[in-house]
Coordinates of C-alpha atoms in Angstrom, one line a residue:
Chain A
X28 CA -31.5 -15.5 40.2
X29 CA -28.6 -14.3 38.2
X30 CA -28.4 -12.4 34.9
X31 CA -25.6 -13.1 33.0
X32 CA -24.6 -9.5 31.0
X33 CA -21.6 -11.2 29.4
X34 CA -22.9 -11.4 25.8
X35 CA -20.0 -9.9 23.7
X36 CA -21.4 -6.6 22.0
X37 CA -20.3 -7.1 18.4
X38 CA -19.1 -3.8 16.5
X39 CA -20.9 -3.3 13.2
X40 CA -18.2 -5.0 11.4
X41 CA -18.2 -8.0 13.3
X42 CA -22.2 -8.2 13.4
X43 CA -22.0 -7.9 9.1
X44 CA -18.8 -10.5 8.8
X45 CA -20.9 -13.1 10.9
X46 CA -23.7 -12.7 8.9
X47 CA -21.6 -12.9 5.6
X48 CA -20.0 -16.2 6.9
X49 CA -23.4 -17.8 7.7
X50 CA -24.3 -16.5 4.1
X51 CA -21.7 -18.1 2.5
X52 CA -22.0 -21.1 4.6
X53 CA -25.7 -21.2 3.8
X54 CA -25.0 -21.1 -0.1
X55 CA -21.7 -23.3 -0.3
X56 CA -20.2 -20.4 -1.8
X57 CA -16.5 -20.2 -1.1
X58 CA -15.2 -16.8 -0.3
X59 CA -11.9 -15.3 -0.9
X60 CA -10.6 -12.2 0.3
X61 CA -7.5 -10.7 -1.6
X62 CA -5.2 -8.3 -0.2
X63 CA -2.1 -6.8 -1.3
X64 CA -0.1 -3.3 -1.9
X65 CA -1.4 -1.4 -4.8
X66 CA -0.1 -2.8 -8.3
X67 CA 0.8 -6.1 -7.1
X68 CA -1.3 -7.9 -9.4
X69 CA -4.6 -8.8 -7.9
X70 CA -7.1 -7.8 -10.8
X71 CA -4.5 -9.9 -13.3
X72 CA -4.6 -13.1 -11.4
X73 CA -8.2 -13.0 -10.6
X74 CA -9.1 -12.1 -14.5
X75 CA -6.9 -15.4 -15.3
X76 CA -7.9 -17.4 -13.0
X77 CA -12.0 -16.7 -14.0
X78 CA -10.7 -16.9 -17.6
X79 CA -9.0 -20.4 -17.1
X80 CA -11.7 -21.8 -14.7
X81 CA -14.7 -20.6 -16.3
X82 CA -15.9 -24.0 -17.7
X83 CA -15.4 -25.7 -14.1
X84 CA -16.5 -23.0 -11.7
X85 CA -19.1 -20.2 -11.5
X86 CA -16.9 -17.1 -10.1
X87 CA -17.7 -13.6 -9.2
X88 CA -15.9 -10.5 -7.7
X89 CA -16.5 -8.1 -5.0
X90 CA -14.2 -5.1 -6.2
X91 CA -12.8 -2.5 -3.7
X92 CA -11.2 0.8 -4.7
X93 CA -10.8 4.0 -3.4
X94 CA -12.0 5.4 -7.1
X95 CA -13.3 4.4 -10.4
X96 CA -15.0 1.3 -11.6
X97 CA -11.9 -0.1 -14.0
X98 CA -10.7 -3.3 -12.0
X99 CA -14.8 -4.4 -12.3
X100 CA -14.6 -3.7 -15.9
X101 CA -12.0 -5.5 -16.4
X102 CA -13.2 -8.4 -14.5
X103 CA -16.3 -7.9 -16.5
X104 CA -14.5 -8.4 -19.7
X105 CA -14.0 -11.9 -19.0
X106 CA -17.7 -12.6 -18.7
X107 CA -17.8 -12.7 -14.8
X108 CA -20.3 -11.2 -12.7
X109 CA -18.5 -8.0 -10.8
X110 CA -19.8 -5.4 -8.6
X111 CA -17.5 -2.6 -7.7
X112 CA -17.1 -0.5 -4.5
X113 CA -15.9 2.8 -4.6
X114 CA -14.6 3.4 -0.7
X115 CA -14.5 7.3 -1.3
X116 CA -11.2 7.4 0.6
X117 CA -11.2 4.8 2.7
X118 CA -8.3 2.8 3.2
X119 CA -10.3 -1.0 3.3
X120 CA -13.7 -2.5 2.7
X121 CA -15.9 -3.3 5.5
X122 CA -18.1 -6.6 5.7
X123 CA -21.1 -4.4 5.7
X124 CA -19.9 -3.0 2.0
X125 CA -19.5 -6.8 1.0
X126 CA -22.9 -7.6 2.5
X127 CA -24.8 -4.9 0.3
X128 CA -23.1 -6.5 -2.6
X129 CA -23.9 -10.1 -2.4
X130 CA -26.9 -9.9 -4.1
X131 CA -25.8 -7.5 -6.8
X132 CA -23.3 -10.5 -7.5
X133 CA -25.4 -13.4 -7.6
X134 CA -23.3 -15.1 -4.6
X135 CA -25.7 -17.7 -3.9
X136 CA -25.6 -19.3 -7.1
X137 CA -21.8 -19.0 -7.5
X138 CA -19.0 -21.3 -6.2
X139 CA -16.6 -18.6 -5.7
X140 CA -16.6 -15.0 -4.4
X141 CA -13.3 -13.1 -4.7
X142 CA -13.3 -10.2 -2.7
X143 CA -10.3 -7.7 -4.1
X144 CA -9.4 -5.5 -1.2
X145 CA -8.5 -1.8 -1.7
X146 CA -4.5 -2.0 -2.5
X147 CA -3.1 -1.8 1.1
X148 CA -0.8 -3.9 3.1
X149 CA -1.9 -2.8 6.2
X150 CA -5.3 -1.7 6.7
X151 CA -7.4 -4.5 5.2
X152 CA -6.1 -7.1 7.2
X153 CA -7.7 -5.6 10.5
X154 CA -11.4 -6.4 8.9
X155 CA -12.8 -9.7 8.8
X156 CA -15.4 -9.8 6.0
X157 CA -16.7 -13.1 6.7
X158 CA -14.5 -14.9 4.2
X159 CA -13.3 -18.5 4.6
X160 CA -9.9 -17.6 3.5
X161 CA -7.4 -15.0 2.7
X162 CA -4.9 -14.6 0.2
X163 CA -2.0 -12.4 0.1
X164 CA -0.4 -11.2 -3.1
X165 CA 3.2 -10.3 -2.9
X166 CA 5.1 -9.4 -6.2
X167 CA 8.7 -9.4 -6.9
X168 CA 9.2 -5.9 -7.3
X169 CA 7.9 -5.1 -3.7
X170 CA 11.1 -6.6 -2.0
X171 CA 11.8 -9.8 0.0
X172 CA 11.5 -7.5 3.0
X173 CA 7.8 -7.1 3.2
X174 CA 6.6 -9.8 5.0
X175 CA 8.9 -8.7 7.8
X176 CA 8.2 -5.3 7.4
X177 CA 4.1 -6.1 7.2
X178 CA 3.8 -9.2 9.4
X179 CA -0.1 -9.2 10.4
X180 CA -1.1 -9.1 7.4
X181 CA 1.2 -12.1 6.3
X182 CA 0.4 -13.7 9.2
X183 CA -3.5 -13.7 9.0
X184 CA -3.0 -15.3 5.5
X185 CA -4.3 -18.8 4.3
X186 CA -2.2 -18.6 1.0
X187 CA 0.5 -16.3 -0.2
X188 CA 0.8 -15.9 -4.1
X189 CA 4.5 -14.6 -4.8
X190 CA 3.5 -13.0 -8.3
X191 CA 5.6 -11.3 -10.9
X192 CA 7.9 -14.6 -11.2
X193 CA 8.6 -13.6 -14.6
X194 CA 10.6 -10.8 -13.2
X195 CA 12.7 -12.9 -11.5
X196 CA 16.1 -12.2 -13.8
X197 CA 15.1 -8.6 -13.6
X198 CA 14.7 -7.6 -9.7
X199 CA 16.7 -8.5 -6.9
X200 CA 14.2 -11.0 -4.7
X201 CA 15.4 -13.6 -2.4
X202 CA 12.5 -16.3 -2.6
X203 CA 14.4 -18.2 0.4
X204 CA 14.1 -15.0 2.5
X205 CA 10.7 -14.9 2.3
X206 CA 9.7 -18.7 2.3
X207 CA 11.7 -18.8 5.5
X208 CA 10.4 -15.6 7.4
X209 CA 6.8 -16.6 6.5
X210 CA 7.2 -20.1 7.9
X211 CA 7.8 -18.3 11.4
X212 CA 4.9 -16.2 10.5
X213 CA 2.6 -18.8 9.5
X214 CA 3.8 -22.2 9.2
X215 CA 1.0 -23.5 7.6
X216 CA 0.5 -21.1 4.9
X217 CA 0.2 -22.1 1.3
X218 CA 2.9 -20.7 -1.1
X219 CA 2.5 -20.6 -4.8
X220 CA 5.0 -18.7 -6.9
X221 CA 3.3 -17.4 -10.1
X222 CA 3.1 -15.2 -13.0
X223 CA -0.3 -14.0 -13.6
X224 CA 0.9 -12.5 -17.1
X225 CA 2.7 -15.8 -18.5
X226 CA 0.5 -18.4 -16.8
X227 CA 3.4 -19.7 -15.0
X228 CA 2.7 -21.8 -11.9
X229 CA -1.1 -21.0 -12.0
X230 CA -2.1 -24.8 -12.2
X231 CA -1.2 -25.4 -8.1
X232 CA -3.2 -22.2 -7.5
X233 CA -6.1 -23.5 -9.3
X234 CA -6.0 -26.9 -7.6
X235 CA -5.9 -25.4 -4.6
X236 CA -9.4 -23.3 -5.0
X237 CA -11.1 -26.4 -6.6
X238 CA -10.1 -28.2 -3.5
X239 CA -11.2 -25.7 -1.4
X240 CA -14.3 -24.8 -3.4
X241 CA -15.5 -28.4 -3.9
X242 CA -15.0 -28.9 0.1
X243 CA -17.4 -26.5 0.5
X244 CA -20.4 -28.4 -1.6
X245 CA -22.8 -30.3 0.3
X246 CA -21.5 -34.4 0.8
X247 CA -23.9 -37.1 -1.0
X248 CA -24.5 -39.7 0.8
Chain B
X10 CA -19.5 43.2 24.0
X11 CA -19.6 40.3 21.8
X12 CA -16.9 37.8 22.2
X13 CA -16.4 35.2 19.2
X14 CA -16.2 31.6 19.8
X15 CA -14.6 31.0 16.3
X16 CA -11.3 29.7 17.3
X17 CA -10.9 26.5 15.8
X18 CA -10.2 23.7 17.8
X19 CA -7.1 21.7 16.9
X20 CA -6.9 18.1 17.2
X21 CA -3.5 16.6 18.2
X22 CA -2.3 15.8 14.9
X23 CA -2.9 19.5 13.6
X24 CA -1.3 20.8 16.7
X25 CA 1.9 18.9 16.4
X26 CA 1.8 19.7 12.7
X27 CA 1.8 23.4 13.3
X28 CA 4.7 22.5 16.0
X29 CA 7.0 21.1 13.1
X30 CA 6.3 23.4 11.0
X31 CA 7.3 26.3 12.8
X32 CA 10.6 24.3 14.2
X33 CA 11.5 23.7 10.4
X34 CA 11.1 27.4 9.3
X35 CA 12.8 28.7 13.0
X36 CA 15.9 26.1 12.0
X37 CA 15.8 26.8 8.4
X38 CA 15.6 22.9 7.8
X39 CA 13.5 21.9 4.7
X40 CA 11.2 18.6 5.4
X41 CA 9.9 16.3 2.6
X42 CA 7.6 13.7 3.6
X43 CA 7.7 10.5 1.3
X44 CA 4.9 8.8 0.3
X45 CA 4.2 5.6 -1.7
X46 CA 3.4 2.1 -1.6
X47 CA 5.2 -0.7 -0.1
X48 CA 8.3 -1.4 -2.2
X49 CA 8.1 1.2 -4.6
X50 CA 11.6 2.3 -3.6
X51 CA 11.3 5.1 -1.0
X52 CA 14.3 3.9 0.9
X53 CA 16.7 3.1 -2.1
X54 CA 16.0 6.7 -3.3
X55 CA 16.8 8.1 -0.2
X56 CA 19.9 6.1 0.5
X57 CA 21.3 7.4 -3.2
X58 CA 20.4 11.3 -2.6
X59 CA 22.1 10.9 0.5
X60 CA 25.3 9.5 -0.7
X61 CA 25.1 11.9 -4.0
X62 CA 24.5 15.1 -2.0
X63 CA 26.6 14.5 1.2
X64 CA 29.3 17.0 0.2
X65 CA 26.7 19.5 -0.2
X66 CA 23.9 19.0 2.3
X67 CA 23.2 18.0 5.6
X68 CA 20.5 15.2 5.5
X69 CA 18.6 12.9 8.0
X70 CA 16.1 10.9 7.8
X71 CA 12.9 9.6 10.1
X72 CA 11.7 6.2 8.9
X73 CA 8.1 5.2 9.4
X74 CA 7.5 1.4 9.6
X75 CA 4.9 -0.9 10.9
X76 CA 7.9 -3.3 12.5
X77 CA 11.8 -3.7 12.3
X78 CA 14.0 -0.8 11.7
X79 CA 16.1 -2.4 8.6
X80 CA 15.0 1.0 6.7
X81 CA 16.8 3.2 9.4
X82 CA 20.1 0.6 9.4
X83 CA 20.1 1.0 5.5
X84 CA 20.0 4.9 5.6
X85 CA 22.8 5.0 8.6
X86 CA 24.8 2.9 6.6
X87 CA 25.1 5.6 4.2
X88 CA 26.5 8.0 7.2
X89 CA 23.0 10.0 7.7
X90 CA 21.5 9.8 11.3
X91 CA 18.4 8.0 10.9
X92 CA 15.5 7.2 13.7
X93 CA 13.4 4.7 13.2
X94 CA 9.8 4.9 14.6
X95 CA 7.9 1.1 14.6
X96 CA 4.1 2.5 14.3
X97 CA 3.2 -1.1 15.8
X98 CA 0.3 -1.6 13.2
X99 CA -0.5 1.8 12.5
X100 CA -1.0 3.1 9.2
X101 CA 0.7 6.2 8.5
X102 CA 3.1 8.5 10.7
X103 CA 1.6 11.2 12.7
X104 CA 2.9 14.5 13.0
X105 CA 3.5 14.0 17.3
X106 CA 5.8 10.9 16.4
X107 CA 7.6 13.6 14.1
X108 CA 7.9 16.1 16.8
X109 CA 9.5 13.1 19.2
X110 CA 12.1 12.4 16.6
X111 CA 13.4 15.5 15.8
X112 CA 15.7 15.9 18.8
X113 CA 17.2 12.7 18.0
X114 CA 17.8 13.3 14.6
X115 CA 19.5 16.7 15.4
X116 CA 16.9 18.4 13.0
X117 CA 17.9 21.8 14.1
X118 CA 21.6 21.1 12.4
X119 CA 20.1 19.7 9.3
X120 CA 19.4 21.2 5.7
X121 CA 17.0 18.3 5.0
X122 CA 14.8 16.0 6.8
X123 CA 13.0 13.4 5.1
X124 CA 10.5 11.6 6.6
X125 CA 9.8 8.3 5.0
X126 CA 6.2 7.3 5.8
X127 CA 4.7 3.7 6.4
X128 CA 4.4 2.0 2.8
X129 CA 0.7 3.2 2.1
X130 CA -0.9 4.8 -0.7
X131 CA -3.8 5.9 1.1
X132 CA -3.6 6.8 4.8
X133 CA -0.7 8.5 5.1
X134 CA -2.1 11.6 2.7
X135 CA -4.4 12.2 5.0
X136 CA -2.0 13.4 7.8
X137 CA 0.0 16.8 7.9
X138 CA 3.4 16.2 9.4
X139 CA 4.5 19.7 9.1
X140 CA 6.5 19.3 6.2
X141 CA 7.5 21.9 3.4
X142 CA 7.0 19.7 0.5
X143 CA 5.6 16.0 0.1
X144 CA 6.9 13.5 -2.5
X145 CA 4.9 10.9 -4.1
X146 CA 6.8 7.9 -5.3
X147 CA 5.3 5.6 -8.0
X148 CA 7.4 2.6 -9.6
X149 CA 6.9 1.2 -13.0
X150 CA 5.9 -2.6 -12.0
X151 CA 2.8 -0.8 -9.9
X152 CA 1.1 0.3 -13.0
X153 CA 0.1 3.3 -14.8
X154 CA -3.2 3.9 -13.3
X155 CA -2.7 4.4 -9.7
X156 CA -2.9 8.2 -9.9
X157 CA -6.3 7.5 -11.1
X158 CA -7.4 4.9 -8.3
X159 CA -5.4 6.8 -5.4
X160 CA -6.3 10.3 -6.5
X161 CA -6.2 12.1 -3.2
X162 CA -2.6 11.2 -2.3
X163 CA -1.1 12.4 -5.9
X164 CA -3.1 15.4 -5.8
X165 CA -1.8 16.1 -2.6
X166 CA 1.8 16.1 -3.6
X167 CA 4.6 18.3 -4.9
X168 CA 6.7 16.1 -6.5
X169 CA 5.9 12.7 -8.3
X170 CA 8.8 10.8 -8.5
X171 CA 8.4 7.7 -11.2
X172 CA 11.1 5.3 -10.1
X173 CA 12.3 1.9 -11.6
X174 CA 12.7 3.2 -14.9
X175 CA 14.9 0.4 -15.5
X176 CA 12.4 -1.7 -16.1
X177 CA 10.7 0.3 -18.7
X178 CA 11.3 -2.4 -21.2
X179 CA 10.0 -5.2 -19.1
X180 CA 6.8 -3.9 -17.6
X181 CA 3.7 -2.5 -19.2
X182 CA 3.7 1.2 -18.2
X183 CA 2.3 4.0 -20.2
X184 CA 4.3 7.3 -19.0
X185 CA 2.0 9.7 -21.2
X186 CA -1.3 8.3 -19.4
X187 CA 0.3 9.0 -15.8
X188 CA 1.5 12.4 -16.8
X189 CA -1.5 13.4 -18.5
X190 CA -3.7 12.5 -15.8
X191 CA -1.3 13.8 -12.9
X192 CA -1.6 17.1 -14.8
X193 CA -5.3 17.5 -14.4
X194 CA -5.2 16.6 -10.8
X195 CA -2.2 18.4 -9.6
X196 CA -1.1 20.7 -12.8
X197 CA 1.8 22.3 -11.1
X198 CA 3.5 19.0 -9.6
X199 CA 7.2 18.2 -10.7
X200 CA 7.8 14.8 -12.1
X201 CA 11.0 13.3 -12.2
X202 CA 11.6 9.8 -14.2
X203 CA 14.5 8.1 -12.2
X204 CA 16.1 4.7 -11.2
X205 CA 17.4 4.9 -7.8
X206 CA 19.0 1.4 -8.7
X207 CA 20.8 3.0 -11.6
X208 CA 21.2 6.7 -10.9
X209 CA 19.1 7.3 -14.1
X210 CA 17.7 10.7 -13.9
X211 CA 18.3 11.8 -10.3
X212 CA 20.1 14.9 -11.2
X213 CA 16.6 16.6 -11.8
X214 CA 15.8 15.7 -8.4
X215 CA 18.7 16.7 -6.9
X216 CA 18.3 20.2 -8.3
X217 CA 15.0 20.5 -7.4
X218 CA 16.3 19.5 -3.7
X219 CA 18.7 21.3 -3.7
X220 CA 16.6 24.7 -4.7
X221 CA 14.0 24.3 -2.2
X222 CA 16.8 23.9 0.5
X223 CA 18.7 27.0 -0.2
X224 CA 15.1 29.1 -0.9
X225 CA 14.8 27.8 2.8
X226 CA 18.1 29.2 4.1
X227 CA 17.9 32.9 5.6
X228 CA 18.6 35.5 2.6
X229 CA 22.4 37.7 3.3
X230 CA 21.6 41.5 2.8

């Protein structure tokens, strides 16, 4: 008799990530992991998205920050549920931290759960949280060289939101350079040019979100 | 007879950091570790600083990036020596990597070595490179909440450069909020408000650099 010992030993993050993934599938909840540099506008994007879609989708947010609950407070001011995770110095959220927040946020009853990761363009991309989609935000003042310098993060994304388009006239940013480079890193990435401040371009992002959240619902016969 | 076993066991980073520190002291080289989010303007600040001070100080740069040598090329275009370290995914430079670059850059003959760390407001602050001073850059578009959200990085800095002051009229940024909060985190921090793009405010930063580089030189009798 041969006994196979090939079973993969999962680390704690992989284990919790699979658990989260199963939870989202069971509850028809669409989970989006949002990653970017500090200050690219993640919280402003999510606040505006929640405000504009609140009559159509039930949305909640899991906030990751080194310190403070200021982002969760901003999200709660929109009326949405938000849970703050303080990482106390850690540079990314873990799948286990997300597992722990799902109950508090009432994720089973939501259409979309956004996980706003710690502001960091490097570390969060190496940790799967069990999400169905990953969105990277790049804001114009950060510069058009970021996909070249941080390729792993951009190659792992399903959506790129190019934010702060309202600053296009005052900062140097070559949109074509970014779009061309991204298309070599991740040919099927969805790119939306937006300003969360003015609302410019947000509708296309909303359409994508609604389509994906809808595809997540059980099909009627 | 009592034998003391209290000798601290140093990890590799501490060991190399002490070695770098001794090297800088022996060679009267002033080393500044520059930390910030991606896109806050570190390379532009260093390029302008080198251009403006090249007749007064010999400056070299050790560049840390996940990928590419674009920043080192920009620095070399100023005429200064630059060594690129590609971290291949790692989120910060290590003291050992800096040790390895000191020869290539001719650090023993320089007045100032800048180490431009990987763009990341979290991880680099936990790794001492043996530098004599640490500068954090915060650019206006990143927002005035960053010292509150990333306190460890700001509390560990000797200098805060508030960059992209040329965007003061087009982005929301409460300077007083930042200065007040920083003064509780690190009361003796030096704060300079600059625009590396226009040159605004750079002279005060140069004065600080020249004083510190000068204090590093052996005293004449």
